[in-house]
Tab-separated table of C-alpha atoms in Angstrom:
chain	number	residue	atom	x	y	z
A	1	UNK	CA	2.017	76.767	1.883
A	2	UNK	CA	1.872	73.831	4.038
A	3	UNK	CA	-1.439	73.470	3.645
A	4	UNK	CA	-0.895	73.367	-0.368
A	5	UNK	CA	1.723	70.719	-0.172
A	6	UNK	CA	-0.451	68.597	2.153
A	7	UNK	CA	-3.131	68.935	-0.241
A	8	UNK	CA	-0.945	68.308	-3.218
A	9	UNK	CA	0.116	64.982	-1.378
A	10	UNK	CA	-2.840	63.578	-0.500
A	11	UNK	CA	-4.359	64.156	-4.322
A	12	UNK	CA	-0.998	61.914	-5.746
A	13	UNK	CA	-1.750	58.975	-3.196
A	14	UNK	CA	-5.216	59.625	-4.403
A	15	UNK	CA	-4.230	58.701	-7.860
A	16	UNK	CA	-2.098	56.416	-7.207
A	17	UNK	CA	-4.306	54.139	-5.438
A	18	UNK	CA	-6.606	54.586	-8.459
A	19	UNK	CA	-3.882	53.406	-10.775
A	20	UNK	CA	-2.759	50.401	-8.768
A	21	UNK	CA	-6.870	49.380	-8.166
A	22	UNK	CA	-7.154	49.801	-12.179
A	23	UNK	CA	-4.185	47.247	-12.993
A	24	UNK	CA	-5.449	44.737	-10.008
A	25	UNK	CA	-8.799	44.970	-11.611
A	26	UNK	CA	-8.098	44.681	-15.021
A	27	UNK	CA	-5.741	41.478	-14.002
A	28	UNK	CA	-8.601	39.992	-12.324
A	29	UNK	CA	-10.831	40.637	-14.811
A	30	UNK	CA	-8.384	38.456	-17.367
A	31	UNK	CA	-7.932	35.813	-14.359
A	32	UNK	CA	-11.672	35.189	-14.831
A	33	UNK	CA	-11.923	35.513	-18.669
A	34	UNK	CA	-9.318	32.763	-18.627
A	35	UNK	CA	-11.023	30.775	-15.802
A	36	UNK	CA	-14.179	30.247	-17.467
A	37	UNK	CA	-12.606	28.445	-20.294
A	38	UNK	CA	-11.334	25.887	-17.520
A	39	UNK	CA	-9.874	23.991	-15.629
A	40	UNK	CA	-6.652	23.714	-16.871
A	41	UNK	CA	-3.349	21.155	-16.266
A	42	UNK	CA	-0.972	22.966	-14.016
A	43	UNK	CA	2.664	22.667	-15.912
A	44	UNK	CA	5.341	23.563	-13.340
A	45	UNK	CA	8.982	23.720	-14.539
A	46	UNK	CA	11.825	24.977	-12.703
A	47	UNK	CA	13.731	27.126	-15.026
A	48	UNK	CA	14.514	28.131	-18.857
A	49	UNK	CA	16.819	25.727	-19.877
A	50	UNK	CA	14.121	22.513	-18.761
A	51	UNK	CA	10.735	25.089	-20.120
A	52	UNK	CA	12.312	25.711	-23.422
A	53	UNK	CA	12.175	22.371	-24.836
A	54	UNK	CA	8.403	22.197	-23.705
A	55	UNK	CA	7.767	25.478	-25.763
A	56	UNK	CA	9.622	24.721	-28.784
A	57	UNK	CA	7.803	20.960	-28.934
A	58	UNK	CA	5.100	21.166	-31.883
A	59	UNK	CA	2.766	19.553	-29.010
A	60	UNK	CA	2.724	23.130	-27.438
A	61	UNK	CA	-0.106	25.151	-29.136
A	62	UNK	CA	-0.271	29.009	-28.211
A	63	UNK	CA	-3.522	30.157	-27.024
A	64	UNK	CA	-3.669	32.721	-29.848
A	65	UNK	CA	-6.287	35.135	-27.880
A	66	UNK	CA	-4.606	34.956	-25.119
A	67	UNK	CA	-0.865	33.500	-24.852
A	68	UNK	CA	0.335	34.641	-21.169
A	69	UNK	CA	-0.424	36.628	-18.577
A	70	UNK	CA	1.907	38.252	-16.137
A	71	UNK	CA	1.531	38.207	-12.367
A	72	UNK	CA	4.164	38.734	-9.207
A	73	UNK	CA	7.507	38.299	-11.525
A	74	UNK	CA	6.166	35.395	-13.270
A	75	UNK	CA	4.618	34.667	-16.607
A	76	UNK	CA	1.525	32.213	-16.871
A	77	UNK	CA	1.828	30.870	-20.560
A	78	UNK	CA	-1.690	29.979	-21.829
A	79	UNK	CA	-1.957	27.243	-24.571
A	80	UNK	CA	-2.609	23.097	-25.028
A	81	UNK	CA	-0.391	20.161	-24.763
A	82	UNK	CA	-1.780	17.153	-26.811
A	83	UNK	CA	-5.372	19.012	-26.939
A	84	UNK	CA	-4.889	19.875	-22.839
A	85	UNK	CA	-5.493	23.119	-21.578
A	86	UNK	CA	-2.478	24.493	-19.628
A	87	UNK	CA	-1.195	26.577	-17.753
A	88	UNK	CA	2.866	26.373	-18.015
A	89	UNK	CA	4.846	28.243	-14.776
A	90	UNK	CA	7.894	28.755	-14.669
A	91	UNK	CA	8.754	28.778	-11.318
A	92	UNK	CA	12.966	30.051	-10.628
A	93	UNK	CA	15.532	28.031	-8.671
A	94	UNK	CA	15.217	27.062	-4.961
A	95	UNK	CA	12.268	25.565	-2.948
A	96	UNK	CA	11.186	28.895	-2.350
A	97	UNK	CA	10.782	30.384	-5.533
A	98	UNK	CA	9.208	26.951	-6.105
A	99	UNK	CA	6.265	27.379	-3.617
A	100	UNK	CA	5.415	30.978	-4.387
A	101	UNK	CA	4.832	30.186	-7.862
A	102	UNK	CA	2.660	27.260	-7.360
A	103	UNK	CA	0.576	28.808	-4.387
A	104	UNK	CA	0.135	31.627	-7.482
A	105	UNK	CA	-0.688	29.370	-9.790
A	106	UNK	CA	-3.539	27.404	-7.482
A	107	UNK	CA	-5.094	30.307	-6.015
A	108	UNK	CA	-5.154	32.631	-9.198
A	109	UNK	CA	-6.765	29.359	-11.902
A	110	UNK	CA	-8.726	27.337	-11.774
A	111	UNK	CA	-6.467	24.099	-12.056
A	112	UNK	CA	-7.271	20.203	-11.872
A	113	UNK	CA	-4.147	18.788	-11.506
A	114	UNK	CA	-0.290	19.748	-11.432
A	115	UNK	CA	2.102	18.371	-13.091
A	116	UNK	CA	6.148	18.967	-12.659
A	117	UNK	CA	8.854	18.322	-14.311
A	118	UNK	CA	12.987	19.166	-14.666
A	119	UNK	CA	16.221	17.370	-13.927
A	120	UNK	CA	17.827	16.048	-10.800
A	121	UNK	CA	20.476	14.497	-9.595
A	122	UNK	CA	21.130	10.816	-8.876
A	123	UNK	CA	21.636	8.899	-5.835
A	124	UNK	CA	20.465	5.835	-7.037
A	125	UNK	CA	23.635	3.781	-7.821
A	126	UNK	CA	21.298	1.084	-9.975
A	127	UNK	CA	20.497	3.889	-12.518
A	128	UNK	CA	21.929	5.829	-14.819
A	129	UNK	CA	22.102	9.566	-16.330
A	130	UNK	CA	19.414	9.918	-18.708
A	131	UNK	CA	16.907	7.553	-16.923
A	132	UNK	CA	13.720	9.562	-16.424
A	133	UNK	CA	12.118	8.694	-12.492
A	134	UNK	CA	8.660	9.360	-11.356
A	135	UNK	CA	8.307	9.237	-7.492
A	136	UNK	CA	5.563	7.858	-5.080
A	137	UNK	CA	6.606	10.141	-2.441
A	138	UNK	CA	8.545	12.747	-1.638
A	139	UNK	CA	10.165	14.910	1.400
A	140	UNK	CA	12.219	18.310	1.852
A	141	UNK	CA	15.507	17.219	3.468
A	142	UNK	CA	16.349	20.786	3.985
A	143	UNK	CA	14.542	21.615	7.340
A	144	UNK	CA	16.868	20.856	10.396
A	145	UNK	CA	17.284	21.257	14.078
A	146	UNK	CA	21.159	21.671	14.658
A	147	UNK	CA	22.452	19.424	17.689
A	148	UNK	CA	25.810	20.200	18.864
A	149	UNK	CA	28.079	17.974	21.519
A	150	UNK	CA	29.169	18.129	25.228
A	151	UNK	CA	32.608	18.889	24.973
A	152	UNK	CA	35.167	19.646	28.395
A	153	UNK	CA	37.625	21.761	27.852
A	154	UNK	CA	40.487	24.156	28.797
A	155	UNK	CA	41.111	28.131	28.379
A	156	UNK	CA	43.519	27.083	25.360
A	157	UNK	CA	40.846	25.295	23.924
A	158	UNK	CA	38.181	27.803	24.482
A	159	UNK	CA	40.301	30.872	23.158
A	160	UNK	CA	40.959	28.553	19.334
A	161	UNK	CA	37.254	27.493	19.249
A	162	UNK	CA	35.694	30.961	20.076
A	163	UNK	CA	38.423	33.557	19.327
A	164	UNK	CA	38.198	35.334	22.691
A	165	UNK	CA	40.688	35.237	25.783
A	166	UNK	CA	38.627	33.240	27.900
A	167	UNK	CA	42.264	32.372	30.564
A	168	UNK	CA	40.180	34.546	33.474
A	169	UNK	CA	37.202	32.401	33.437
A	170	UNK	CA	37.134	30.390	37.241
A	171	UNK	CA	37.246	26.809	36.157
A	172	UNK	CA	37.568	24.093	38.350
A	173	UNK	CA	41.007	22.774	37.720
A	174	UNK	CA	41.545	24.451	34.226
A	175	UNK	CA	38.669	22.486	32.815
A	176	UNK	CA	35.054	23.754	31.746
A	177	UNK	CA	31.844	22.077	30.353
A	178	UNK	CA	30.950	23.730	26.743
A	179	UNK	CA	27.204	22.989	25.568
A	180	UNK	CA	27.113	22.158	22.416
A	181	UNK	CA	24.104	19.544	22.338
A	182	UNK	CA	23.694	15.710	23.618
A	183	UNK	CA	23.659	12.499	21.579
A	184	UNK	CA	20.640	10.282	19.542
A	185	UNK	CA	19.404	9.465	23.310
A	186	UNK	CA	18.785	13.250	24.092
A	187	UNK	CA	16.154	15.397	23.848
A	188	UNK	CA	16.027	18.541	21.202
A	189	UNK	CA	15.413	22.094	22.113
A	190	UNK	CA	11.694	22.215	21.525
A	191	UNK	CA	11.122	19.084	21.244
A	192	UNK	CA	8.989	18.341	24.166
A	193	UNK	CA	6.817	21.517	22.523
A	194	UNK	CA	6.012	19.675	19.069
A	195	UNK	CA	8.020	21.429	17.145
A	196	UNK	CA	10.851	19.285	16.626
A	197	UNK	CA	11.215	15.387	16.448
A	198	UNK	CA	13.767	12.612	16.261
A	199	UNK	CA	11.782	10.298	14.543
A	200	UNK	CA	12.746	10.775	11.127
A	201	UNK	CA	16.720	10.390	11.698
A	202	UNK	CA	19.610	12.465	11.730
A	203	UNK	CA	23.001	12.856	9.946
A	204	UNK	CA	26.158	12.241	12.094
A	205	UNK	CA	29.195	14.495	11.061
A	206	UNK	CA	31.709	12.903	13.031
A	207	UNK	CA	31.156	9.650	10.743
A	208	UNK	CA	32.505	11.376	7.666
A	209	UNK	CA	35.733	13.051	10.159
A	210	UNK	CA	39.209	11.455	8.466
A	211	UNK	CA	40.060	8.610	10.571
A	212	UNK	CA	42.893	8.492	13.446
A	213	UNK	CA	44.193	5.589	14.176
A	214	UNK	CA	41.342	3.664	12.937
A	215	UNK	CA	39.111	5.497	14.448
A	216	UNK	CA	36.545	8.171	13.813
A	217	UNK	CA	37.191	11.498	15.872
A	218	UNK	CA	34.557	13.842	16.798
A	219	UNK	CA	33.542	16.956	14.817
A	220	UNK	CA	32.179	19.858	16.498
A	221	UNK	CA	28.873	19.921	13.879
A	222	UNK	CA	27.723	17.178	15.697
A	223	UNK	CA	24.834	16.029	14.586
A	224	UNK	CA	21.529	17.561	12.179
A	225	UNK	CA	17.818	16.411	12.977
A	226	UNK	CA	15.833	15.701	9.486
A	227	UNK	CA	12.199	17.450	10.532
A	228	UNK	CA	8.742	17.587	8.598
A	229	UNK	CA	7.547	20.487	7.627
A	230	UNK	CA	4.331	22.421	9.020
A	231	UNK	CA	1.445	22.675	6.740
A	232	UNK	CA	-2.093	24.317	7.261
A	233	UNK	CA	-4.566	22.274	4.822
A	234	UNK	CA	-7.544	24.764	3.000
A	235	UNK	CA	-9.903	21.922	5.096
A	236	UNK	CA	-8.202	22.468	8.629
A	237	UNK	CA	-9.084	24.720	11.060
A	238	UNK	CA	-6.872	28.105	11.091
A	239	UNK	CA	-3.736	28.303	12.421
A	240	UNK	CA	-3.566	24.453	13.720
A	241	UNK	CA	-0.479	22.828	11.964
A	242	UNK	CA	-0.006	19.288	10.555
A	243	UNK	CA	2.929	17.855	9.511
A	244	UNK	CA	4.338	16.264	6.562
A	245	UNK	CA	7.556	15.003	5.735
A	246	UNK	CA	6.764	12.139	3.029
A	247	UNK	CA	4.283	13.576	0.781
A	248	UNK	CA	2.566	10.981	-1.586
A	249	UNK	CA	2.388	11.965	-5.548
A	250	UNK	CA	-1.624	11.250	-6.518
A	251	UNK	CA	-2.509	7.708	-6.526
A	252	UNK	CA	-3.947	7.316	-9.536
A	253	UNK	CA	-1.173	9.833	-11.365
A	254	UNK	CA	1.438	7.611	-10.208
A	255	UNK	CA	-0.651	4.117	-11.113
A	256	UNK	CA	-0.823	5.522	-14.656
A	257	UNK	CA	2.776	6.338	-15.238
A	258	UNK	CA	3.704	2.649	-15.383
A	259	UNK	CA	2.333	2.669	-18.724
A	260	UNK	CA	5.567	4.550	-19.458
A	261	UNK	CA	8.147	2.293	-18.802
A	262	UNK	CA	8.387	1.475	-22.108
A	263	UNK	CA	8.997	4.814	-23.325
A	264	UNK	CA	11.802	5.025	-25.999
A	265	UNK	CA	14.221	7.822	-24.768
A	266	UNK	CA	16.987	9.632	-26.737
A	267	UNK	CA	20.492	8.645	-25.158
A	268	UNK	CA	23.177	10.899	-26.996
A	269	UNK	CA	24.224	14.130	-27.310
A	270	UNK	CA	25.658	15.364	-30.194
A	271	UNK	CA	28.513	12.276	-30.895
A	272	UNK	CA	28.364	11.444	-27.090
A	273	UNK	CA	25.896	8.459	-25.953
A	274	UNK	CA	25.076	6.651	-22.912
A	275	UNK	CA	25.860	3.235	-22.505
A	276	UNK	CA	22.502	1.537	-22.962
A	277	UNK	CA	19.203	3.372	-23.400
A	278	UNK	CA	17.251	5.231	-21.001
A	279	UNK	CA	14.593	4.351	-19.370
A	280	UNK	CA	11.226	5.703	-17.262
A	281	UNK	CA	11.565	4.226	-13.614
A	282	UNK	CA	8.097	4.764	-10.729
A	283	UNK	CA	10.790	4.733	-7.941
A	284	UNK	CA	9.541	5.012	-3.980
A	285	UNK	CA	11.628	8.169	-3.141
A	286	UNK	CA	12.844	11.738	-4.090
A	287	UNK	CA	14.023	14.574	-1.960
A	288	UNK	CA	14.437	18.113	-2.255
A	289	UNK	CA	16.073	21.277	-0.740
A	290	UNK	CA	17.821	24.457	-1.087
A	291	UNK	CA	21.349	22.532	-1.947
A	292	UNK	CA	22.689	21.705	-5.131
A	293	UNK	CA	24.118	17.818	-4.063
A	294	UNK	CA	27.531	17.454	-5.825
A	295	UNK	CA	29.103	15.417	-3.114
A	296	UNK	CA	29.665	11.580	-2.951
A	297	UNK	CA	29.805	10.938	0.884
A	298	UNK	CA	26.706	12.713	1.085
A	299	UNK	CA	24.713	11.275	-2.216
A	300	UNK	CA	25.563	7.923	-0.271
A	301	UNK	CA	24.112	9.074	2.887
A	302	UNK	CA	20.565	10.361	1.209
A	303	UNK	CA	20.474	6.744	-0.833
A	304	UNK	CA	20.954	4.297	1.992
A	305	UNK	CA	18.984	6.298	5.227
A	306	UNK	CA	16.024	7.679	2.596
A	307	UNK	CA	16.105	5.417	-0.473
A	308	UNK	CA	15.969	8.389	-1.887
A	309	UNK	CA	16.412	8.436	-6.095
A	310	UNK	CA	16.264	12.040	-7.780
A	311	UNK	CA	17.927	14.971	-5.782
A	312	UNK	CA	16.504	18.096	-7.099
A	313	UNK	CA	15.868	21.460	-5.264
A	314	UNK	CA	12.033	22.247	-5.914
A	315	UNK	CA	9.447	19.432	-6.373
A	316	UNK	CA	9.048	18.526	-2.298
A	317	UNK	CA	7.815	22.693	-2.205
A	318	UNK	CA	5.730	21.793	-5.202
A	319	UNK	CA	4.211	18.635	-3.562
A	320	UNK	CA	3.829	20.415	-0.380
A	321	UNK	CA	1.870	23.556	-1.658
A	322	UNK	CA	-0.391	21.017	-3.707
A	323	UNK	CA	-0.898	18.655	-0.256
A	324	UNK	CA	-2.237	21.278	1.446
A	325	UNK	CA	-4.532	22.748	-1.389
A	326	UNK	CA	-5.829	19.292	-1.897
A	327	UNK	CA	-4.569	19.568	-5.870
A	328	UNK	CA	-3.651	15.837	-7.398
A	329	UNK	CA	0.425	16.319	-8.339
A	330	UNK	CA	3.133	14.207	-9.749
A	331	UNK	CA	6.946	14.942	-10.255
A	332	UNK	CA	8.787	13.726	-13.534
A	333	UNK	CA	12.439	14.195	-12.878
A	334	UNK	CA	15.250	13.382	-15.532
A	335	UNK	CA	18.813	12.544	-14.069
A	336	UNK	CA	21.351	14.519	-15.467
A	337	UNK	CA	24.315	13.793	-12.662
A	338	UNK	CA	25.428	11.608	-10.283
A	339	UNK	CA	25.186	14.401	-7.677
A	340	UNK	CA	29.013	14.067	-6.700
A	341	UNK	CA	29.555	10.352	-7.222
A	342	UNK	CA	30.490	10.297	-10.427
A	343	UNK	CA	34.147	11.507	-12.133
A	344	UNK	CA	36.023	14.192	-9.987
A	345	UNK	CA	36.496	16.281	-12.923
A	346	UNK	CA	33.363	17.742	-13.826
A	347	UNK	CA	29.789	17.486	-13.102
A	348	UNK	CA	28.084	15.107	-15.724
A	349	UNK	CA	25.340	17.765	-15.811
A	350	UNK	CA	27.309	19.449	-18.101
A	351	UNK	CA	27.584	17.408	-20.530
A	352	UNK	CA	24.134	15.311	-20.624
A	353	UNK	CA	21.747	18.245	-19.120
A	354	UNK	CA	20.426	18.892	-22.431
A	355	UNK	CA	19.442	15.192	-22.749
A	356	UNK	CA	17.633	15.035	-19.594
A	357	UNK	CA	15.759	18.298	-20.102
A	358	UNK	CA	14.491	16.479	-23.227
A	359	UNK	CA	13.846	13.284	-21.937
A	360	UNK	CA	11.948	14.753	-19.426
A	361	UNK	CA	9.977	16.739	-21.526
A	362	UNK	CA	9.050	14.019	-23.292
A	363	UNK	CA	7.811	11.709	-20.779
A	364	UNK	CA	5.605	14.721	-19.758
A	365	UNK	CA	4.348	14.515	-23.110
A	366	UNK	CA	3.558	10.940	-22.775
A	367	UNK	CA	1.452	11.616	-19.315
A	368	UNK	CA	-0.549	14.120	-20.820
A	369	UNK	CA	-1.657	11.392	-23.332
A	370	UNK	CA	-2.621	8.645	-21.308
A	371	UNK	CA	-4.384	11.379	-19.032
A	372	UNK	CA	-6.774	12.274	-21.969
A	373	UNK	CA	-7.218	8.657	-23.191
């Protein structure tokens, strides 16, 4: 009987591995059907509500043959763009949802150039919601090393910061020395290895602690590191990293988006307008990471240390996947908010998302065209 059941077994894996190697090939197969009528523009979008305006446009053409194809939870939608061949991605919220789905997209097509698009918010007090930013560079924010502070203190202390009875410890004179980290002048953990550095700056929590007499008072958080992130280039040699924290759009992508500053851009929604009209804006700097920035004090902080204009939480994973596959990129980023700076009510977003979405779509539009002219 054993025997039986152990033979039963091994004839299901059997077929099961035939199944799965039937549906990998006949994917493949339609990966290289769809390849040979390449190379295509690489359209990355972050999520429904920015993609849907880009479908519905009468400058989206279906390829009738062959109008998606389904991969690894996403859907590659086949079709042209002012007479381009693309390939639009829709990639999910987050950084990493945003470099799976153009690592995907690279190594699956054959692709020329990627182009990204979606809303952000704004740190950049001299614009306004609505104005559409394009980006020389751009850096992921989110990748930190943690630095604490040397604090000295007693078993009273010790029990309300750590929860535990700590009276039987033998301190010398009721006082002990807690690690929590150094200062700017210190050395990381790891640094001295290469794997962290203090050139790129840090954020000070204690400067945002409610003042005491005038004065700011410490805050346990101390202090976070900004550090680049490790890549491993297609041309490099396995397994040696490089790193990258400002990653540079494609020159020539970003030298031919100044012929859309003088874009006309829609500036109300329903009865609601802007003040003036929007407008498209090459700016030096945008950041990304895995936080949605709603938060003045903060939105101030990323402006004045980065000069940093759209906050959004995918195109540095987008530019970063593209650096090291040695794929020209550019990000197109509408502002929608002022990322916490703004009324204490409500997040703009709410209101003049839909605008943005559209705007951006639109100056997408417009790249497309002066790429094929």
């Amino acid at each position: 009987m054993r025997m039986v059941l152990l033979g039963w077994l091994v004839w299901v894996i059997g077929i099961m591995k035939i199944v799965e190697g039937e549906i990998i090939g006949s994917v493949m197969n339609d990966i290289s059907r769809l390849n040979k009528e390449g190379p295509y523009l690489g359209i990355v979008v972050p999520n429904s509500f920015e993609m849907n305006p880009l479908l519905q446009s009468p400058s989206f053409v279906v390829n009738e043959n062959f109008p998606f194809l389904d991969f690894s939870g996403r859907r590659f939608r086949i079709g042209t763009l002012e007479s381009e061949k693309v390939i639009i991605v829709m990639t999910g919220l987050s950084m990493l949802n945003a470099g799976i789905a153009t690592e995907l997209l690279l190594t699956l097509f054959k692709v020329k150039g990627v182009l990204h698009f979606g809303i952000a918010g704004n740190a950049n007090p001299q614009l306004q919601i609505g104005d559409v930013t394009i980006p020389q560079f751009w850096a992921h924010t989110g990748l930190w090393n943690w630095q604490g502070m040397n604090l000295y203190v007693g078993s009273r202390d010790l029990k309300l910061l750590f929860d535990q009875d700590l009276s039987g410890l033998n301190m010398h004179r009721s006082r002990l020395r807690v690690r929590y980290g150094q200062g700017p002048d210190d050395e990381l953990a790891f640094e001295s290895s290469g794997y962290f550095t203090r050139r790129i700056g840090y954020l000070n929590f204690s400067n945002y602690s409610p003042l005491q007499k005038g004065k700011s008072s410490d805050n346990l958080l101390n202090s976070v590191w900004y550090q680049p992130e490790e890549i491993l280039p297609i041309d490099g040699y396995p397994e040696i990293r490089q790193h990258a924290f400002w990653v540079p759009v494609n020159k020539q992508y970003f030298s031919l988006a100044k012929k859309l500053e003088d874009m006309k851009l829609d500036r109300c929604v329903n009865f609601t307008c802007l003040p003036k009209r929007p407008q498209v804006v090459r700016v030096k700097r945008g950041i990304s990471a895995n936080v949605f920035v709603d938060n003045g004090a903060y939105r101030k902080f990323l402006h004045s240390k980065f000069n940093a204009t759209p906050i959004d939480m995918e195109s540095a994973a987008v530019a970063l996947i593209c650096l090291q596959k040695k794929k020209p990129f550019i990000a197109i980023r509408a502002l929608s908010d002022l990322a916490g700076g703004g009324s204490s009510l409500s997040n703009e977003a709410e209101i003049f998302g839909s605008l943005a979405a559209q705007n951006a779509v639109d100056v997408l539009l417009g790249f497309i065209s002066l790429l094929k002219s």
